[in-house]
mmCIF file of C-alpha atoms in Angstrom:
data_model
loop_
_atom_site.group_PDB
_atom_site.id
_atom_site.type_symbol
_atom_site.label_atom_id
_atom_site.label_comp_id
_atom_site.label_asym_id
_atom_site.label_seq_id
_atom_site.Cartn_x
_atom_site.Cartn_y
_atom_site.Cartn_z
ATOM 1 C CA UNK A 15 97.543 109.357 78.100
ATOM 2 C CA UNK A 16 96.256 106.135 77.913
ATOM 3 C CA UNK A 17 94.460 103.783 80.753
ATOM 4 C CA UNK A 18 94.115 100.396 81.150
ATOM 5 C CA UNK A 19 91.658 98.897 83.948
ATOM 6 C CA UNK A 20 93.038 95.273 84.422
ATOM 7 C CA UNK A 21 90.599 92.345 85.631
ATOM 8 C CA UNK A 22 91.654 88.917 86.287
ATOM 9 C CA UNK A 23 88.779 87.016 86.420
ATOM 10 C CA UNK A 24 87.675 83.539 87.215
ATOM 11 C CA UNK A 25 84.199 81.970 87.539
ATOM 12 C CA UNK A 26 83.396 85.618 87.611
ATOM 13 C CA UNK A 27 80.723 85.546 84.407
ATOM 14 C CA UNK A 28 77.490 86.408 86.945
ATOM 15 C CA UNK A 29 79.070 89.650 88.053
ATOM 16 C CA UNK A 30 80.894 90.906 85.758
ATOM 17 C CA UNK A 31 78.678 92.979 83.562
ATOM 18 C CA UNK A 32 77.864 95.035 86.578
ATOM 19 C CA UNK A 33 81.691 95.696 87.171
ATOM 20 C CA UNK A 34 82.243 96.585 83.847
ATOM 21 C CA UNK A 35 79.069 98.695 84.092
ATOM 22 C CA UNK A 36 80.021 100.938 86.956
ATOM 23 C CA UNK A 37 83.770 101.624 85.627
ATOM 24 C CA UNK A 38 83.741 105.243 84.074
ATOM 25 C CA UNK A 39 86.908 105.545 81.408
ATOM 26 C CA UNK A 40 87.996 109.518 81.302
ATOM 27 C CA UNK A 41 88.938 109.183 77.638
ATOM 28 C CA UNK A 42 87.844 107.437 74.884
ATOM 29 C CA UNK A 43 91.261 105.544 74.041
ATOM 30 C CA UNK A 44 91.053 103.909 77.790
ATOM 31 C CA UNK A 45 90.258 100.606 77.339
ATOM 32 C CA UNK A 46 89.073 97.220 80.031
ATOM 33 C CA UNK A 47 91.313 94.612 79.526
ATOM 34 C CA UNK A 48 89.789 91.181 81.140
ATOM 35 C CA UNK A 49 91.518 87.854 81.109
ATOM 36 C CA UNK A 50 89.964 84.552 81.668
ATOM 37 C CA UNK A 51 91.898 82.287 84.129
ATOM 38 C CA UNK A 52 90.895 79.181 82.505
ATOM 39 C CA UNK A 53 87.179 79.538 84.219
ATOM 40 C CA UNK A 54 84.513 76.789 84.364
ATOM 41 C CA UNK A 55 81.435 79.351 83.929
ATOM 42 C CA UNK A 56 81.212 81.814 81.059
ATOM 43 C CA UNK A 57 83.773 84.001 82.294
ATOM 44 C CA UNK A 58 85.379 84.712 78.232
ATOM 45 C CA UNK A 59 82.230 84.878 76.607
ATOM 46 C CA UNK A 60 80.835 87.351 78.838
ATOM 47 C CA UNK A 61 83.583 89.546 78.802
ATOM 48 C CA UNK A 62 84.095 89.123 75.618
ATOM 49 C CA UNK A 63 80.971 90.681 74.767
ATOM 50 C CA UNK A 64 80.960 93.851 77.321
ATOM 51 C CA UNK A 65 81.388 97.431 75.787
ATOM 52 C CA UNK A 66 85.440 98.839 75.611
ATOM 53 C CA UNK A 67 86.412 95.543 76.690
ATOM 54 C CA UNK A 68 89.774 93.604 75.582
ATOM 55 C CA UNK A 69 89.488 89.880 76.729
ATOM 56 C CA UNK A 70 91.589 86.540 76.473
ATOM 57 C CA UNK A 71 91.846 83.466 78.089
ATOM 58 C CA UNK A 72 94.261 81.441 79.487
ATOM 59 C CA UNK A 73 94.375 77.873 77.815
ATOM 60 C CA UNK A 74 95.411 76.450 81.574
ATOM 61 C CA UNK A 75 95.163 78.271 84.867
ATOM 62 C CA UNK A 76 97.961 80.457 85.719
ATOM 63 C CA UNK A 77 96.870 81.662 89.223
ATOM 64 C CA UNK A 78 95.881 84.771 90.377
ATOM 65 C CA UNK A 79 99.154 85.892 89.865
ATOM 66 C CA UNK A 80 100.458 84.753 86.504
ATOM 67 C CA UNK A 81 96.670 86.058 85.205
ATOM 68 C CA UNK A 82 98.149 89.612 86.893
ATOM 69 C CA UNK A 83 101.057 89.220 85.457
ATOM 70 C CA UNK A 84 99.937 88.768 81.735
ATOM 71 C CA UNK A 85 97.617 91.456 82.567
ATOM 72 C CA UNK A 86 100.414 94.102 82.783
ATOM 73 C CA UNK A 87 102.028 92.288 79.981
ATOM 74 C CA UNK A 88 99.445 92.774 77.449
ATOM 75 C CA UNK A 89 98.322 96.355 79.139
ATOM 76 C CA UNK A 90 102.123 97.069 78.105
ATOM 77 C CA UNK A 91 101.726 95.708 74.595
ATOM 78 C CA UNK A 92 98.836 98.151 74.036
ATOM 79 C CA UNK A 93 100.319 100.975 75.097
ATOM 80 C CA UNK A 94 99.399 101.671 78.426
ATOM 81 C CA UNK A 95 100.332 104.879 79.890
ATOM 82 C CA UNK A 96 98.904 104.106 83.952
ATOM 83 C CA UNK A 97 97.538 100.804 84.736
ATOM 84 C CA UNK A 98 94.925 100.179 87.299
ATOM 85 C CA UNK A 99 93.920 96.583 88.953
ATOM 86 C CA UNK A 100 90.545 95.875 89.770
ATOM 87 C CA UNK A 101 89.345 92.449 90.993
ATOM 88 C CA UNK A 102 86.598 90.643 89.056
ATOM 89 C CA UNK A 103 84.781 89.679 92.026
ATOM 90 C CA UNK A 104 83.459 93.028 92.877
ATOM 91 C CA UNK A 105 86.000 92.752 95.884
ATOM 92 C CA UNK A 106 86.763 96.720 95.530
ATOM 93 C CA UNK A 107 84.235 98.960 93.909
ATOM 94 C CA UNK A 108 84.710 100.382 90.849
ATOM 95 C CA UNK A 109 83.552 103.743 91.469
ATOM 96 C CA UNK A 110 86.923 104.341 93.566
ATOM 97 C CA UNK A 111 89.304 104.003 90.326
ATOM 98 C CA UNK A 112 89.176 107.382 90.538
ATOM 99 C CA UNK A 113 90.776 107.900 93.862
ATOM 100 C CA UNK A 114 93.984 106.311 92.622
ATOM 101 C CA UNK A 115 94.171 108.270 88.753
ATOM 102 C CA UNK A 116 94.725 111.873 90.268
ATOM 103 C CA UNK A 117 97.927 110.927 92.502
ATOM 104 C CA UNK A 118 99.258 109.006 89.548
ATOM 105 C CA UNK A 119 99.128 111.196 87.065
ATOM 106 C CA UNK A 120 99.999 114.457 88.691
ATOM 107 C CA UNK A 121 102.162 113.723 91.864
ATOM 108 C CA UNK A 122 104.445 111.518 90.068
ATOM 109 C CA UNK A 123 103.778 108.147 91.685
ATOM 110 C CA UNK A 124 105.349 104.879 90.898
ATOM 111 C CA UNK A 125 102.480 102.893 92.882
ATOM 112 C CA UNK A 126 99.169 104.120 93.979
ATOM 113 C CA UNK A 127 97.381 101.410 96.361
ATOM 114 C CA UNK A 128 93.630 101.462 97.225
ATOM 115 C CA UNK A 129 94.105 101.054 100.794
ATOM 116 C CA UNK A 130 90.580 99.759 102.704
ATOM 117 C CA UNK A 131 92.316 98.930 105.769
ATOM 118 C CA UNK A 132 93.630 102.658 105.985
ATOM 119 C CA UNK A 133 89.633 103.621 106.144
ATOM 120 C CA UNK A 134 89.344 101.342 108.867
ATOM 121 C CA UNK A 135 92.537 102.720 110.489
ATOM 122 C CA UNK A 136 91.165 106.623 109.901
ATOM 123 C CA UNK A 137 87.365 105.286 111.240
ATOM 124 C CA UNK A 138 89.357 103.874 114.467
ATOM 125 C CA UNK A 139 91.245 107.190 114.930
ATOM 126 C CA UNK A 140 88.400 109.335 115.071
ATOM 127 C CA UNK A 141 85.584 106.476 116.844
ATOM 128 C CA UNK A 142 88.080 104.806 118.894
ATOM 129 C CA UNK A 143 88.838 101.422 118.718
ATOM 130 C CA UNK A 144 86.288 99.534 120.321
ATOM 131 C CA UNK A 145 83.486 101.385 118.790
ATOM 132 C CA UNK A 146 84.813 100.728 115.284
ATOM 133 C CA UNK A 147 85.434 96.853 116.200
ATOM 134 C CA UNK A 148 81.947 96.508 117.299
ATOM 135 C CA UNK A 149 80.111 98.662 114.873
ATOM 136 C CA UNK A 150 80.215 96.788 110.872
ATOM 137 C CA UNK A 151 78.842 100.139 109.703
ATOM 138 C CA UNK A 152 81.964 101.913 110.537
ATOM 139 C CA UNK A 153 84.190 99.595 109.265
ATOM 140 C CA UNK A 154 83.015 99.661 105.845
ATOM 141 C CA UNK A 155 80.678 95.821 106.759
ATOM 142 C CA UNK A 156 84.647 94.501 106.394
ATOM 143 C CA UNK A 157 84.000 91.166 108.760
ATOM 144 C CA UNK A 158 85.434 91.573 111.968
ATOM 145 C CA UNK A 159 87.976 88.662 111.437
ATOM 146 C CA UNK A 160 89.430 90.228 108.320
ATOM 147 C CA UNK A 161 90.073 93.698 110.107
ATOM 148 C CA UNK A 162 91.875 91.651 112.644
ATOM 149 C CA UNK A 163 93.749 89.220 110.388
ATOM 150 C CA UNK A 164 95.002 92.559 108.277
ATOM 151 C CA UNK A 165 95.353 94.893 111.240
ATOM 152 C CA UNK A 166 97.893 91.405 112.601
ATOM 153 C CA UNK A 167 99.538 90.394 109.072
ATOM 154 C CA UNK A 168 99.915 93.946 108.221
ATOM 155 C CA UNK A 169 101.867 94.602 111.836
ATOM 156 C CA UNK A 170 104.342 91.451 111.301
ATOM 157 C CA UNK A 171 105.121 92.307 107.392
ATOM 158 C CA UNK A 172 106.364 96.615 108.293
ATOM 159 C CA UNK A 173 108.411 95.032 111.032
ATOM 160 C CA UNK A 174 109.756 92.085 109.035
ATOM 161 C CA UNK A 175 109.887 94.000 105.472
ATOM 162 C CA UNK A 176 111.250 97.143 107.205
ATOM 163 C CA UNK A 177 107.985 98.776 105.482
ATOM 164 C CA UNK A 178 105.228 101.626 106.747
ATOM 165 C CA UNK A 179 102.168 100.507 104.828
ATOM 166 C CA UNK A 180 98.560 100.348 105.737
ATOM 167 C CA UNK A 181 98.092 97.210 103.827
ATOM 168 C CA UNK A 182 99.645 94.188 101.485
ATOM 169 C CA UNK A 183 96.508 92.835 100.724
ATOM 170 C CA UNK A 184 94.824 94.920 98.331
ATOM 171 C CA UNK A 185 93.540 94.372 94.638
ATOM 172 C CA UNK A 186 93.734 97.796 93.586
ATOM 173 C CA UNK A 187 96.523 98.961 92.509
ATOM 174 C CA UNK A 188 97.603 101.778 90.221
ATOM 175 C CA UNK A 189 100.750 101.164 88.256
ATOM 176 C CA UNK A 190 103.040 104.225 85.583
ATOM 177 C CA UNK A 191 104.258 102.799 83.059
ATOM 178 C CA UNK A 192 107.346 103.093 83.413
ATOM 179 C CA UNK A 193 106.372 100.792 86.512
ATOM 180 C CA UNK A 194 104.889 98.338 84.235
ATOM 181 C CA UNK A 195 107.853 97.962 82.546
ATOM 182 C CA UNK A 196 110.098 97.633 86.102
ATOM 183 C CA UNK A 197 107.734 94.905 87.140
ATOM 184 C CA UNK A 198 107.208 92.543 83.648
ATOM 185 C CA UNK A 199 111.150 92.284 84.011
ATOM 186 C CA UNK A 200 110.818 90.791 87.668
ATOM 187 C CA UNK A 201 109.279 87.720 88.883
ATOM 188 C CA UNK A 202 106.623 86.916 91.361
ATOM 189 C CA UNK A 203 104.370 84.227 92.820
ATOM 190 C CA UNK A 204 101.911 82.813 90.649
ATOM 191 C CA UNK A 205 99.445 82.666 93.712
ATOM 192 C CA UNK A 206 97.471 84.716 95.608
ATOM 193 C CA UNK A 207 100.736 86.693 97.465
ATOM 194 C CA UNK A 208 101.755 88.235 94.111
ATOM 195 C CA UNK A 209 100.210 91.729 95.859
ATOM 196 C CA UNK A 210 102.610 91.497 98.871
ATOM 197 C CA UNK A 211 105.883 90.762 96.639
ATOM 198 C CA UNK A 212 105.026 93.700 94.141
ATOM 199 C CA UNK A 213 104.974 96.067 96.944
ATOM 200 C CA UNK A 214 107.849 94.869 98.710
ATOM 201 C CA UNK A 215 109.909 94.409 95.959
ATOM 202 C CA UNK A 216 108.974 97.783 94.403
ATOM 203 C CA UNK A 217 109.953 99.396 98.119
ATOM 204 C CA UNK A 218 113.734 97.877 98.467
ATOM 205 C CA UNK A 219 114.114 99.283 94.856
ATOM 206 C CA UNK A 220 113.266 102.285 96.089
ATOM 207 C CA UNK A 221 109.919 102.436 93.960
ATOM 208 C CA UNK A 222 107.554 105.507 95.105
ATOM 209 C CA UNK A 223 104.647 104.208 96.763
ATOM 210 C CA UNK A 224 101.248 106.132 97.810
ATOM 211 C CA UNK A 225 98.025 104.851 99.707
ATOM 212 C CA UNK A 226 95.124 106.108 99.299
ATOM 213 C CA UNK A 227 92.059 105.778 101.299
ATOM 214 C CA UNK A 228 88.851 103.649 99.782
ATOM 215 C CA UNK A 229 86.391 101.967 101.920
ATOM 216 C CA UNK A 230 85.846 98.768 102.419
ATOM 217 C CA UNK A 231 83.121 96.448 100.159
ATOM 218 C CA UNK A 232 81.550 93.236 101.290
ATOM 219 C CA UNK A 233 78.237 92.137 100.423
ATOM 220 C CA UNK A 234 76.576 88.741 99.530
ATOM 221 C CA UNK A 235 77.920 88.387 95.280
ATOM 222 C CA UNK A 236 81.215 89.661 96.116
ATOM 223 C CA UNK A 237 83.066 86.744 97.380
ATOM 224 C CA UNK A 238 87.168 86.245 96.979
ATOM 225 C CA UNK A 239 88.419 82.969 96.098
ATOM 226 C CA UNK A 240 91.453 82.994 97.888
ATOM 227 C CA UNK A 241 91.287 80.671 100.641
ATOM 228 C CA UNK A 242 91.462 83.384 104.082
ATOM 229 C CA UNK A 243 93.252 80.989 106.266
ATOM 230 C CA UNK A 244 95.936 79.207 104.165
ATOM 231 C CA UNK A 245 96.450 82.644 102.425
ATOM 232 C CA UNK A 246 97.506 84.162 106.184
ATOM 233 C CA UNK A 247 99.718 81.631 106.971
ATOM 234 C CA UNK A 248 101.559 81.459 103.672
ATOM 235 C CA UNK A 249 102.092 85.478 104.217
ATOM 236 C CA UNK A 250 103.293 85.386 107.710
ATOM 237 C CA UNK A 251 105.570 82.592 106.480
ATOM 238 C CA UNK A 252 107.297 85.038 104.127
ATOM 239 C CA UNK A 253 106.961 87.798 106.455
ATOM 240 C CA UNK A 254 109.204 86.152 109.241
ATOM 241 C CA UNK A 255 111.148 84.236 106.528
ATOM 242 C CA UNK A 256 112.395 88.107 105.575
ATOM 243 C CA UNK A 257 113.427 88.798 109.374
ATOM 244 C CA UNK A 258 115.450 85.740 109.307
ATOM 245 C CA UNK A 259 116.961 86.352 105.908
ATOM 246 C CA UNK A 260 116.755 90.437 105.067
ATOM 247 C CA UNK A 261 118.307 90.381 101.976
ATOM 248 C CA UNK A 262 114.952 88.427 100.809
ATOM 249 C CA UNK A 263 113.067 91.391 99.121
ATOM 250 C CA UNK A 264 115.642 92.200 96.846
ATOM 251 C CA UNK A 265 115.873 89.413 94.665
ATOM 252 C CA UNK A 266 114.544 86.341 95.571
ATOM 253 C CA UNK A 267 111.061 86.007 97.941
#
């Protein structure tokens, strides 16, 4: 079976090589496809250039979300078996792919999501709250602010979304492809929210959906460029939009 690692990247050409570097294929048809969302650095010619990887470039920016779109479009195209997201900023670490292959493969999962804010939800369940909010070793070094902003968003989307996730906001993602297929045939924001309409989409149909835990990673050259505070609101916006019209999920967000 084959496996695709999928990367949208953009002005990601300093850290890239050592993403690429600590991703371990299990077989030697898996293969790194990359795609270049129009950067202004040397995004394409540094991928281009990294051992078992695939790369292209958009000719104009597509968003985070078009570039994941193509990325499960081409993954399709070559034959991809499972499908696995990984963000090009380093914002998950690559050493947890593995968390998410096992369930895929062998319990028959639609969607496997790297959860981080399930390790912070385990941490506060053993440490108690309080000691997990004021201690950044516990909580993975996730700032403060974001454990709050998810532990908030993630509370308002289950009760709006009539969901029981962890978390809507994470990069990692491991797709069948079967799923692949579901999801090239649907469509979904261009920006940054693409995550949080692929999962709830993929729960009204009645997609099978797993989290798993992997912890948190934040240091100093691993920096999102999705604006934090424009990217809450906009989610909260759909979140109560879908309590006010519940039908939203299904086929239009």
């Amino acid at each position: 079976m084959k496996l695709c690692i999928l990367i949208p990247a953009y002005n990601c050409a300093h850290i890239l090589p050592e993403v690429v570097g600590r991703i371990q294929l299990p077989n030697d048809e898996d293969e790194i496809i990359i795609i270049d969302d129009s950067s202004q650095d040397e995004t394409f010619g540094v991928a281009n250039n990294l051992p078992r990887v695939y790369a292209l470039r958009n000719k104009t920016n597509l968003g985070y979300g078009g570039t994941s779109q193509r990325l499960y479009q081409v993954a399709f195209e070559r034959g991809a078996d499972f499908a696995i997201n990984l963000h090009g900023d380093l914002g998950h670490r690559p050493e947890d792919i593995g968390r998410l292959i096992s369930p895929l493969v062998n319990d028959d999962y639609d969607i496997v999501v790297g959860s981080r804010l399930l390790f912070v939800m385990e941490k506060i369940k053993k440490h108690r709250l309080s000691r997990v909010l004021n201690s950044p070793e516990l909580r993975g070094n996730m700032p403060l602010v974001r454990v709050l902003g998810h532990i908030g968003l993630t509370w308002l989307q289950n009760m709006c979304y009539k969901t029981h996730l962890h978390s809507f906001h994470e990069g990692m993602r491991g797709c069948s492809r079967t799923t692949i297929q579901w999801l090239l045939e649907k469509e979904f924001s261009t920006w940054y929210n693409y995550d949080t309409e692929l999962l709830v989409q993929a729960n009204s149909y009645g997609l099978r959906i797993k989290e798993v835990v992997v912890p948190p990673f934040y240091d100093g050259h691993a920096k999102s460029s999705a604006p934090p505070i424009r990217y809450g609101i906009q989610s909260a916006y759909n979140a109560i939009k879908a309590c006010i019209k519940p039908n939203l999920g299904k086929e239009e967000f």
